PDB file of C-alpha atoms and ligand atoms in Angstrom:
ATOM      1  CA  UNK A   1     291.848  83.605  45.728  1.00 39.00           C
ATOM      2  CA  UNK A   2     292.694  81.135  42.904  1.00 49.00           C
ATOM      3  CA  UNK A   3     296.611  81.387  43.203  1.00 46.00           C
ATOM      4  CA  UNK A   4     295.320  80.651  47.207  1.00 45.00           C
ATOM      5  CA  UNK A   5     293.570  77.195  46.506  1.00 51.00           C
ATOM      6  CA  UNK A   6     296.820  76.146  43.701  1.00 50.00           C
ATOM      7  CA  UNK A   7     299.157  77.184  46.740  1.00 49.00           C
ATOM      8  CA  UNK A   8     297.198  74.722  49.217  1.00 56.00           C
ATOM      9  CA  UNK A   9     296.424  71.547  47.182  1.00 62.00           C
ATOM     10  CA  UNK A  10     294.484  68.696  49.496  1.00 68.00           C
ATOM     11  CA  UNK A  11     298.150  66.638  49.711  1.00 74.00           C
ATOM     12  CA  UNK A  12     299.527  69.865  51.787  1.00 69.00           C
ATOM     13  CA  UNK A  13     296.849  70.111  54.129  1.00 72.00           C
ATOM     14  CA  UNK A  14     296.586  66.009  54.992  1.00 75.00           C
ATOM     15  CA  UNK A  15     300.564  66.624  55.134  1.00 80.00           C
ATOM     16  CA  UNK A  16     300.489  69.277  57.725  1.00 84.00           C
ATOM     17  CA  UNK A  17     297.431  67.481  59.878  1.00 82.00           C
ATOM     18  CA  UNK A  18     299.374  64.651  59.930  1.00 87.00           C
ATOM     19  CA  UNK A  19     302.558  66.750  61.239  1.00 92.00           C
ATOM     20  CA  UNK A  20     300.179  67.953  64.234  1.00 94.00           C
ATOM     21  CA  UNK A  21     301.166  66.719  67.737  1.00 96.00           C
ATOM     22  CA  UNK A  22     297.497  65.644  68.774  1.00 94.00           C
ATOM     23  CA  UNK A  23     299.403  66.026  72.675  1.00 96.00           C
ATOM     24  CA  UNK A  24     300.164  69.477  71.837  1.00 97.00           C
ATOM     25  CA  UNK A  25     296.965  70.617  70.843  1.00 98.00           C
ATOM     26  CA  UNK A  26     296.575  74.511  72.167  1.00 98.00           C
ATOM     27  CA  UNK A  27     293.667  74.637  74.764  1.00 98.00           C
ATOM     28  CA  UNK A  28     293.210  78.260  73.866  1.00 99.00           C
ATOM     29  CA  UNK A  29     293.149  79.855  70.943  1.00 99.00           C
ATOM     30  CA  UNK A  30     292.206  83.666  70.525  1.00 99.00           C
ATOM     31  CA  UNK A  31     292.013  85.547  66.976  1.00 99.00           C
ATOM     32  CA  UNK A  32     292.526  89.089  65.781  1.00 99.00           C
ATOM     33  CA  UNK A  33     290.003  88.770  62.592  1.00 98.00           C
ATOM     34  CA  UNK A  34     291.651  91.971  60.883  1.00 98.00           C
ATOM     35  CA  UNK A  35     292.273  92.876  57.521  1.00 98.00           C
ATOM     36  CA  UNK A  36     288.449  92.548  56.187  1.00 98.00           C
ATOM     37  CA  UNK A  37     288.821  96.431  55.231  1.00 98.00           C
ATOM     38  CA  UNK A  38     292.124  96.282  52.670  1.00 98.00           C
ATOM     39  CA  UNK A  39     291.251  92.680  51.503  1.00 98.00           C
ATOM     40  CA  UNK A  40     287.998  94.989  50.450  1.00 98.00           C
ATOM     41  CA  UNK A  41     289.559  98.091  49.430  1.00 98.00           C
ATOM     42  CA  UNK A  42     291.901  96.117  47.685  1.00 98.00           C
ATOM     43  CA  UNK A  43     289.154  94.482  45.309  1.00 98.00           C
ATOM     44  CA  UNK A  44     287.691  98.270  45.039  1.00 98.00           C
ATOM     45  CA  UNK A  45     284.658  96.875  47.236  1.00 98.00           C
ATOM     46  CA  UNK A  46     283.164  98.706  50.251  1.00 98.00           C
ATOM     47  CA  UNK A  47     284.826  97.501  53.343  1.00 98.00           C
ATOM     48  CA  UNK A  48     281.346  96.080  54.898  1.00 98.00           C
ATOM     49  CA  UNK A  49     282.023  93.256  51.853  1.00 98.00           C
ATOM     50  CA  UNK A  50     285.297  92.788  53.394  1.00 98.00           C
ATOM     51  CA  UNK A  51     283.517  92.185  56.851  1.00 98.00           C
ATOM     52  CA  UNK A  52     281.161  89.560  54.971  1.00 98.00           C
ATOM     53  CA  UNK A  53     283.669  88.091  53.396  1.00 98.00           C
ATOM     54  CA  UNK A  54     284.994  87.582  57.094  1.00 98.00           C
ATOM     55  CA  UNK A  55     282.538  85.541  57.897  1.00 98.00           C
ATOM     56  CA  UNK A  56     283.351  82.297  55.643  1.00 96.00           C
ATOM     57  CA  UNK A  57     287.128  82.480  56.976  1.00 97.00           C
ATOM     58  CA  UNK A  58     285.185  82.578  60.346  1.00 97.00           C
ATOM     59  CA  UNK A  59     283.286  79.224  59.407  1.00 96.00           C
ATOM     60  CA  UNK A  60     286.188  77.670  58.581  1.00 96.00           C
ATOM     61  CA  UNK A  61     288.452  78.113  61.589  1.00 97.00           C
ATOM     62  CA  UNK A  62     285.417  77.279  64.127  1.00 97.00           C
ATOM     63  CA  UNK A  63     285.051  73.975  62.256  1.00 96.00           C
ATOM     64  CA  UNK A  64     289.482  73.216  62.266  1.00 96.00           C
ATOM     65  CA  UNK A  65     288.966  74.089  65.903  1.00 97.00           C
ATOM     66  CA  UNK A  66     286.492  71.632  66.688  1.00 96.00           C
ATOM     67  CA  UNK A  67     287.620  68.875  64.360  1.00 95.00           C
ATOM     68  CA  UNK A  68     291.325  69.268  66.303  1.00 96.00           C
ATOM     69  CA  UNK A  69     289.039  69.074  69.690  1.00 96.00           C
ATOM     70  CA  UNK A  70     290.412  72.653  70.589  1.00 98.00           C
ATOM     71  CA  UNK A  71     288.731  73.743  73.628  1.00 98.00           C
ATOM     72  CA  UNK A  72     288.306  77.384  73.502  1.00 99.00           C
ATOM     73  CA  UNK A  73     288.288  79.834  70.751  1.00 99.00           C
ATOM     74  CA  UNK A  74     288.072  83.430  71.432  1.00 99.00           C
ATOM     75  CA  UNK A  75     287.147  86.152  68.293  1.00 99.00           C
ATOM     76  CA  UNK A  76     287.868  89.576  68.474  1.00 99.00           C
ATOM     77  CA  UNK A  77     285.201  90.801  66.819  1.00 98.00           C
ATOM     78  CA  UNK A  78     284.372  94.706  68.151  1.00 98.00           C
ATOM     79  CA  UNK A  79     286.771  96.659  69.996  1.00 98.00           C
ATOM     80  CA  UNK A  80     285.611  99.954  72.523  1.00 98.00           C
ATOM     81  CA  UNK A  81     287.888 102.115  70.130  1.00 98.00           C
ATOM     82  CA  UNK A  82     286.077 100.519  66.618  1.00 98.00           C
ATOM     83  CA  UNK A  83     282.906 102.650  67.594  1.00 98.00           C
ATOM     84  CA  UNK A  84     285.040 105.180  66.471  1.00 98.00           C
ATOM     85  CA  UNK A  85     284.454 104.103  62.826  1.00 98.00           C
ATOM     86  CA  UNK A  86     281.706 105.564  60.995  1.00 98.00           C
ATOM     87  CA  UNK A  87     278.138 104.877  61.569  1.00 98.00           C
ATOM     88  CA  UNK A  88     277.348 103.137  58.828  1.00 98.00           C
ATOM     89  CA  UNK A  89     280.418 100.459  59.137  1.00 98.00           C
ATOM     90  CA  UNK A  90     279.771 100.321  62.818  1.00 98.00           C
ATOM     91  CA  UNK A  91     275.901  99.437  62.273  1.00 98.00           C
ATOM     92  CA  UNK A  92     277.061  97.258  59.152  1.00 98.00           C
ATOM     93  CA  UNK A  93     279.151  95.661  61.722  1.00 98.00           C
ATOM     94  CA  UNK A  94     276.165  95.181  63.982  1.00 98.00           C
ATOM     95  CA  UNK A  95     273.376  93.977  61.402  1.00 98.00           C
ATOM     96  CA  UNK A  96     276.317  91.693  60.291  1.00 98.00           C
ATOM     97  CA  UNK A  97     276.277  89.978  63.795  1.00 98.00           C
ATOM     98  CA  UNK A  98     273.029  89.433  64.035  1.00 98.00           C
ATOM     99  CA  UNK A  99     273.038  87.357  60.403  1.00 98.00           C
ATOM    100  CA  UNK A 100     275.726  85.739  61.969  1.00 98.00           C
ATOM    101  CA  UNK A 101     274.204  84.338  64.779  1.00 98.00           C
ATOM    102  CA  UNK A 102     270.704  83.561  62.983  1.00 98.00           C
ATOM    103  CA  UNK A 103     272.119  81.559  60.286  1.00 97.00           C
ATOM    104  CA  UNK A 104     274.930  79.342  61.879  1.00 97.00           C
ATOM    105  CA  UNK A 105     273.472  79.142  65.503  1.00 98.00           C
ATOM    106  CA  UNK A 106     271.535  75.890  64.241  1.00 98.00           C
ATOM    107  CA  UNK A 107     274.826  74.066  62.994  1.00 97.00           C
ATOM    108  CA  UNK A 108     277.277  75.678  66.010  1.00 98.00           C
ATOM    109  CA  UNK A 109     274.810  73.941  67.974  1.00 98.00           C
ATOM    110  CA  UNK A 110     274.731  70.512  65.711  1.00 97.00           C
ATOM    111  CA  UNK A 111     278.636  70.776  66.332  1.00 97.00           C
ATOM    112  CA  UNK A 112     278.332  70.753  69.919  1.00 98.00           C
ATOM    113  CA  UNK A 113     280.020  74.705  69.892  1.00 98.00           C
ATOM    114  CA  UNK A 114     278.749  76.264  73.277  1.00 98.00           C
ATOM    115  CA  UNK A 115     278.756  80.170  72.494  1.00 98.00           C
ATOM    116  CA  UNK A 116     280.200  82.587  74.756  1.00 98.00           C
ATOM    117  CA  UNK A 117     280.714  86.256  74.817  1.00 98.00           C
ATOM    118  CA  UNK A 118     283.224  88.489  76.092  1.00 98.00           C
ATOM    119  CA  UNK A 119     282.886  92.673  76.382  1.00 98.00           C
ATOM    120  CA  UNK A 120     280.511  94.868  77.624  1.00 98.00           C
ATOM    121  CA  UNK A 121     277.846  93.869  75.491  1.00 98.00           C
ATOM    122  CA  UNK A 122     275.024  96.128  77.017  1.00 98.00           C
ATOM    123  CA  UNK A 123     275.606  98.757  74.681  1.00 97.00           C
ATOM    124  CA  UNK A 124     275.149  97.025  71.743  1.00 98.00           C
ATOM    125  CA  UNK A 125     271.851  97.282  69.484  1.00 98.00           C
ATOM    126  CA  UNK A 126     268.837  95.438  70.937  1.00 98.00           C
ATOM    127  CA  UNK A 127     268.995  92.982  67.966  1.00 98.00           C
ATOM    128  CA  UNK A 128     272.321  91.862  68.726  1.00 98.00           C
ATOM    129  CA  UNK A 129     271.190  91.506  72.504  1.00 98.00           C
ATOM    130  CA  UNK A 130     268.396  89.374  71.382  1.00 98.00           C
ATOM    131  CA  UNK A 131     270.690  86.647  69.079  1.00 98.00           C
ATOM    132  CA  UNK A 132     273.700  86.415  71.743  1.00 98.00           C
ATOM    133  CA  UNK A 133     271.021  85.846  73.980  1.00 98.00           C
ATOM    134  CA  UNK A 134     269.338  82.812  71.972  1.00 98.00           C
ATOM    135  CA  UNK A 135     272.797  81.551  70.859  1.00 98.00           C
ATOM    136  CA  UNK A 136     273.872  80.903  74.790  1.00 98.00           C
ATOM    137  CA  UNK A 137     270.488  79.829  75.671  1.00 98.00           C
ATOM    138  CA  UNK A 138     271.123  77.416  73.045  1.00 98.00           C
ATOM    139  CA  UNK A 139     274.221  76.320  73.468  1.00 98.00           C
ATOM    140  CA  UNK A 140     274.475  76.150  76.906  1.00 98.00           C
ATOM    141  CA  UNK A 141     274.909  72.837  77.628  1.00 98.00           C
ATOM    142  CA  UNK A 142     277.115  72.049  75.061  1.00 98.00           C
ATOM    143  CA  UNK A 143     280.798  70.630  75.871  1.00 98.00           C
ATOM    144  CA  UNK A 144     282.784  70.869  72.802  1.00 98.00           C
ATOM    145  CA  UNK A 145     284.428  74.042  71.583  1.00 98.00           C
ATOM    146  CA  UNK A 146     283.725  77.156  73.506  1.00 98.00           C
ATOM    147  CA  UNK A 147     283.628  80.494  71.145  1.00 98.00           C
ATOM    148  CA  UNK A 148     283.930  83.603  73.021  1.00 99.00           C
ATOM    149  CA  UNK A 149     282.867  86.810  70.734  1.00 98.00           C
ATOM    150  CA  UNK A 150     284.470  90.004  72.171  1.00 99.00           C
ATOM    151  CA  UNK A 151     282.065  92.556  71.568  1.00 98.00           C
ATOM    152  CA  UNK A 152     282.527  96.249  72.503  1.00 98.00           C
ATOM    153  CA  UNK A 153     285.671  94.754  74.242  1.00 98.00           C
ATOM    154  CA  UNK A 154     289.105  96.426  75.527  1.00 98.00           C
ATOM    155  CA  UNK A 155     291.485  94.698  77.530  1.00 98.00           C
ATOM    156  CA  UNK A 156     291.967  98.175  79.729  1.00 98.00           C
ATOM    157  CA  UNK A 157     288.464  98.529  80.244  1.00 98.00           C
ATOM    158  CA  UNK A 158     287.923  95.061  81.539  1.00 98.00           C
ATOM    159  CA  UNK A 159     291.074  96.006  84.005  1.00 98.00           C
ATOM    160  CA  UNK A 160     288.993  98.948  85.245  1.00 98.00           C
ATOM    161  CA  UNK A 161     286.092  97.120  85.637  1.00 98.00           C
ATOM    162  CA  UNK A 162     287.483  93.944  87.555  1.00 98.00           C
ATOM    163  CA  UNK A 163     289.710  96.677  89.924  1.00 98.00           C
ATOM    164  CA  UNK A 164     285.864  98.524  90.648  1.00 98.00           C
ATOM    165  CA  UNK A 165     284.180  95.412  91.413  1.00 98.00           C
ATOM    166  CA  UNK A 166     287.117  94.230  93.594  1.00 98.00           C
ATOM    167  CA  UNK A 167     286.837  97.346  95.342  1.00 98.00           C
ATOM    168  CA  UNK A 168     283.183  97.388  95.758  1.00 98.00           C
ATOM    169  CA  UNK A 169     283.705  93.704  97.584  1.00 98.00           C
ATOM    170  CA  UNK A 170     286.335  95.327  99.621  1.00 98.00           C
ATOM    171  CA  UNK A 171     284.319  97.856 100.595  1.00 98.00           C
ATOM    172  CA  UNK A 172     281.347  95.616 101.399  1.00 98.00           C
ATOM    173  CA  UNK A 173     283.775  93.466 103.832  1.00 98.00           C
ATOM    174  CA  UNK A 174     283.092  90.627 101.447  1.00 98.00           C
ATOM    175  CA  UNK A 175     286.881  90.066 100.943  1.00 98.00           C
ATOM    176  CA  UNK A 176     289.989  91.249 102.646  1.00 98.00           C
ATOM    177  CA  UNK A 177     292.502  93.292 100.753  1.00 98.00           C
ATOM    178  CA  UNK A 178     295.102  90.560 101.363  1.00 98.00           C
ATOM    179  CA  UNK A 179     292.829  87.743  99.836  1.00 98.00           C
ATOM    180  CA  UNK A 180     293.661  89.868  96.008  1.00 98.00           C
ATOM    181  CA  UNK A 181     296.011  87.504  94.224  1.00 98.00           C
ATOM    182  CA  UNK A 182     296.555  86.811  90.976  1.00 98.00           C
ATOM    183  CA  UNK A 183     293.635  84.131  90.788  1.00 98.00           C
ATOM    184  CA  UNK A 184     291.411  86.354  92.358  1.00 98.00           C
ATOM    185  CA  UNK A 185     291.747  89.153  90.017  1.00 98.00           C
ATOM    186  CA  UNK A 186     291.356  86.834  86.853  1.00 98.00           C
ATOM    187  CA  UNK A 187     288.000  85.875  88.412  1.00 98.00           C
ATOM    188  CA  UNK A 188     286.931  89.355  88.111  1.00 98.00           C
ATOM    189  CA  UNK A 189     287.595  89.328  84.067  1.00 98.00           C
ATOM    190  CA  UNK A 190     285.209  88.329  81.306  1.00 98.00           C
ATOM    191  CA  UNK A 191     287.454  85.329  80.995  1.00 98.00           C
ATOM    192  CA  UNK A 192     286.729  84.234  84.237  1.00 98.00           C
ATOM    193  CA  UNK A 193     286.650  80.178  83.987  1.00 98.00           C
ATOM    194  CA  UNK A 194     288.416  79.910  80.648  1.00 98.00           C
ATOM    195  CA  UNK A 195     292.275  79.249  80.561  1.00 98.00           C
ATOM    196  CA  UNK A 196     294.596  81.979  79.225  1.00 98.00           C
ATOM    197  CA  UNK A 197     295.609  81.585  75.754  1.00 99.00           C
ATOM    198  CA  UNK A 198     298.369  79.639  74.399  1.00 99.00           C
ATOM    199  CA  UNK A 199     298.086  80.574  70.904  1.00 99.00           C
ATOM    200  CA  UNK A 200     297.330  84.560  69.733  1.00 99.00           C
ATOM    201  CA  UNK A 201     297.048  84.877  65.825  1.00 99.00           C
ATOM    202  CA  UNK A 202     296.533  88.634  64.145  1.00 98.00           C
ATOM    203  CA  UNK A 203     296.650  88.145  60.620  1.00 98.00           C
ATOM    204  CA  UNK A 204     296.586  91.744  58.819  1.00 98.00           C
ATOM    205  CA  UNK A 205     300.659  92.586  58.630  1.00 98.00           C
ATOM    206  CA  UNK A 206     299.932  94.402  61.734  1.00 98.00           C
ATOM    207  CA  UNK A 207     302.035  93.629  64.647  1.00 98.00           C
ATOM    208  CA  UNK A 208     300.222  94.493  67.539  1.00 98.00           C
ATOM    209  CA  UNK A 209     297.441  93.861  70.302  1.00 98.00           C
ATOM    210  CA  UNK A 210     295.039  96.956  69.887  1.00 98.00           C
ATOM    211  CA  UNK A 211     294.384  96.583  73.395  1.00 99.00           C
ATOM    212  CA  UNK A 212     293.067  92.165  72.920  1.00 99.00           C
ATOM    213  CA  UNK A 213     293.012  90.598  76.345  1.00 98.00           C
ATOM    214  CA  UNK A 214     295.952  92.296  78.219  1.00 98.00           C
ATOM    215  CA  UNK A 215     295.818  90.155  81.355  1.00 98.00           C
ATOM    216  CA  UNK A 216     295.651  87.487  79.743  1.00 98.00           C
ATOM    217  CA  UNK A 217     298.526  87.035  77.213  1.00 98.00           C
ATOM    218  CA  UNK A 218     300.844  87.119  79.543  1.00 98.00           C
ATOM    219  CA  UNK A 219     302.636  83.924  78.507  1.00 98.00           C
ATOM    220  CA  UNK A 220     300.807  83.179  75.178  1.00 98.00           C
ATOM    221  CA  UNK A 221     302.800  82.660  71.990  1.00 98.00           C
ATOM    222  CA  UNK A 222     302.297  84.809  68.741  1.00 98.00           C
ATOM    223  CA  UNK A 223     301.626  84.148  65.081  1.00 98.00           C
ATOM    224  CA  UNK A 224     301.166  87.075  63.173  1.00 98.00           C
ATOM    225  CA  UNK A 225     300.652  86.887  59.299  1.00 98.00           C
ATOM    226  CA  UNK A 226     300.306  89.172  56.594  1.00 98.00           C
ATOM    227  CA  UNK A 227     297.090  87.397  55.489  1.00 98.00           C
ATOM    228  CA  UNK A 228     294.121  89.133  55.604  1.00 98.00           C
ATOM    229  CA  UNK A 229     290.924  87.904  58.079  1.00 98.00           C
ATOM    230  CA  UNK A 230     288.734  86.987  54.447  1.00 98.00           C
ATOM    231  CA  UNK A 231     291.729  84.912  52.839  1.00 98.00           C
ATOM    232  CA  UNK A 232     292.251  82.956  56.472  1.00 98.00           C
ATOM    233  CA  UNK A 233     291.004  79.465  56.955  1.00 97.00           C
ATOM    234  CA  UNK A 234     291.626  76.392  58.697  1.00 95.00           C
ATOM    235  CA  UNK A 235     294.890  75.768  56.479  1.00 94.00           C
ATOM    236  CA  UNK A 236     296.091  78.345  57.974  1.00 97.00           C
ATOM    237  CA  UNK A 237     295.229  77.756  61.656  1.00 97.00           C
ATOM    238  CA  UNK A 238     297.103  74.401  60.860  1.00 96.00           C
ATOM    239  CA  UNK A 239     300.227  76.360  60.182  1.00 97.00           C
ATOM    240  CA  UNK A 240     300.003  78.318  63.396  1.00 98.00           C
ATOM    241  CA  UNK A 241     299.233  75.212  65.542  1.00 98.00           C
ATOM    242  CA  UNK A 242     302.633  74.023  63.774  1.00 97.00           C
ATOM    243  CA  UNK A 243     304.336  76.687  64.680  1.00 98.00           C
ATOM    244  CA  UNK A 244     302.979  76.801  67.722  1.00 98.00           C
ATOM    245  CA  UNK A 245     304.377  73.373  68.751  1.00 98.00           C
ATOM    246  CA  UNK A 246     307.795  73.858  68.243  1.00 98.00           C
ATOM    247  CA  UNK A 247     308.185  77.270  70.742  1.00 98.00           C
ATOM    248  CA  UNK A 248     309.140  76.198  74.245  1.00 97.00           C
ATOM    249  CA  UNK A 249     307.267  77.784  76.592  1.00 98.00           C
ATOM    250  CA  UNK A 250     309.818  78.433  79.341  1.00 98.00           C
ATOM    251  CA  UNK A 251     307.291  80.386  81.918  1.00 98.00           C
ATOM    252  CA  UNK A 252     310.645  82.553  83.082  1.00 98.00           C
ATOM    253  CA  UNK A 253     312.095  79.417  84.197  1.00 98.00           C
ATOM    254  CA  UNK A 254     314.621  77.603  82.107  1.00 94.00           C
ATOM    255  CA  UNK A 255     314.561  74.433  79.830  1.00 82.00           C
TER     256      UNK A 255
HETATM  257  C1  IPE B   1     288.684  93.819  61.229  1.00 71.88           C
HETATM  258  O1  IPE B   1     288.962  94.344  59.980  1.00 71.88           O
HETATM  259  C2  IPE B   1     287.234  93.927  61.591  1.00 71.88           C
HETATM  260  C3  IPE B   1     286.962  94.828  62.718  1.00 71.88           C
HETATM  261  C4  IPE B   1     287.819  95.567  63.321  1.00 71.88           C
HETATM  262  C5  IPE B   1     285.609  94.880  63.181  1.00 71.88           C
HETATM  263  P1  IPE B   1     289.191  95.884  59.773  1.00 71.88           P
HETATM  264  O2  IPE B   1     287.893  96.538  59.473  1.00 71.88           O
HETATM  265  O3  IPE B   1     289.950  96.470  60.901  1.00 71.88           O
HETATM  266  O4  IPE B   1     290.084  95.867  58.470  1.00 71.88           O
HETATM  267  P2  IPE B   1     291.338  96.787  58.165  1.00 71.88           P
HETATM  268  O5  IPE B   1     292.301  96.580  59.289  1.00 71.88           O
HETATM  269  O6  IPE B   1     290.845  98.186  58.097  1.00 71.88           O
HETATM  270  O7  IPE B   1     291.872  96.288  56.876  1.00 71.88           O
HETATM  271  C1  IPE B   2     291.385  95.118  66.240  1.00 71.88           C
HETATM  272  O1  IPE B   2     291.498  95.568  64.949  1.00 71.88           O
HETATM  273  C2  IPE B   2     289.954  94.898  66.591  1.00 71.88           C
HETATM  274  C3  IPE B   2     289.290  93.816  65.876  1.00 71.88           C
HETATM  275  C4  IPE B   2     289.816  93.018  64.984  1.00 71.88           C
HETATM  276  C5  IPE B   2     287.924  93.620  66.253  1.00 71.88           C
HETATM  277  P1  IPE B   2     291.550  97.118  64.596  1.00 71.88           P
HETATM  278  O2  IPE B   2     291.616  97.204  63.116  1.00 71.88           O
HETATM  279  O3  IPE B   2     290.462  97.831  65.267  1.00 71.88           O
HETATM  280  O4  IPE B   2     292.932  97.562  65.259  1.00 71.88           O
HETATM  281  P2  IPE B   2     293.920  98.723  64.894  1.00 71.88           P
HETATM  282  O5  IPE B   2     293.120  99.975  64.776  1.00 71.88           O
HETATM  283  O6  IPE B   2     294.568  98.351  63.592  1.00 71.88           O
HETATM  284  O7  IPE B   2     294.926  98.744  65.992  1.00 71.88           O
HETATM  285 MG1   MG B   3     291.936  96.646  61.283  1.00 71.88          MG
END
């Protein structure tokens, strides 16, 4: 942590925000928070300190967001494949949440964060149910950033789900077959109503999606890191924004 801080003095980080394109600003960011369990492991802790840990790195990157007016931040948080962990880390996980939520839903709010959720959150404890609830009661009207939590999400399953519900409509004579288009399908996501991402950060050294928001990052861009989630922070978002803004996003067409 100390070699961290004497890596990133002040000067660097009003350096890179000033290198920032305020134009190029990514509408969309979404996260992969993973690495709480070796940054733990590592520091021969339990890996539920890792997961607290998290939650400062998590502070800091909602507050870069909203101070560089990004307008939607999404947080993979729970996966449908992490309830394969064991109980304890998966209700660690849980109880975790619902600290979460009761401590910072006061200043999310004061920061004008509007707090969103993603997944298929009805199988998660009651608790849980009860803070998301508050938080986007709360929140509701708020314009700034938008933070979408995926809980007990999987990009397949929220395939399956949108392809049922399509059906069901089909089947009900509520839409024709030939009305399903691309724009129709995303309305049947989680997502429906946000933009796709433009920016997709995993820190962790692991180089792949674990099954994050399939549809979706079609066209994003990537920035993985070997970083892990408890060591991230807003310095860090800065460099990915950086990076970010000097890909060229070609959409299959050319320059
Ligand atoms: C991410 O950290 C948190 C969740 C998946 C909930 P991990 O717990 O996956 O940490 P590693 O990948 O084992 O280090
Ligand atoms: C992805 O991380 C899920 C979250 C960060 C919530 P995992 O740690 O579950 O992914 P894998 O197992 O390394 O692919
Ligand atoms: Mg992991």
């Amino acid at each position: 942590m100390d070699f961290l801080k004497r890596l990133f003095t002040k000067e660097d980080i009003r350096k890179n925000l000033e290198r920032i394109d305020p134009e190029k600003i990514p509408k969309h960011i979404a996260i992969i928070m993973d690495g709480n369990g070796r940054w733990a492991t590592k520091r021969s802790l339990p890996r539920t300190a890792g997961h607290k840990a998290g939650i400062e790195a998590l502070r800091d990157v909602i507050k870069t967001c909203s101070n560089l007016r990004v307008q939607y931040l999404t947080l993979y948080a729970f996966s449908t494949e992490n309830w394969k962990r064991p109980e304890e880390e998966v209700s660690a996980l849980m109880n975790l949440l619902v600290y979460y939520l009761r401590n910072e839903i006061q200043e999310l709010n004061e920061n004008n964060v509007r707090i969103n959720t993603i997944g298929d959150i009805s199988k998660l404890p009651q608790a849980a149910l009860v803070e998301i609830e508050a938080a986007q009661k709360l929140t509701r009207e708020n314009d700034g950033l938008t933070v979408s939590i995926a809980l007990n999400y999987g990009g397949r399953l929220e395939i399956v789900n949108a392809i049922k519900e399509i059906c069901r409509k089909v089947k009900n004579q509520e839409i024709e077959i030939e009305e399903i288009d691309e724009r129709l399908f995303s309305d049947h996501l989680y997502t429906r109503g946000i933009p796709d991402p433009d920016l997709v950060i995993r820190p962790s050294g692991e180089l792949r999606i674990s099954n994050f928001l399939l549809w979706q990052i079609a066209y994003s861009e990537f920035w993985f890191s070997k970083i892990f989630w408890p060591d991230f922070n807003g310095k860090y978002l800065v460099d990915a924004i950086l990076d970010y803004q000097e890909r060229d996003r070609r959409y299959g067409g050319t320059k």
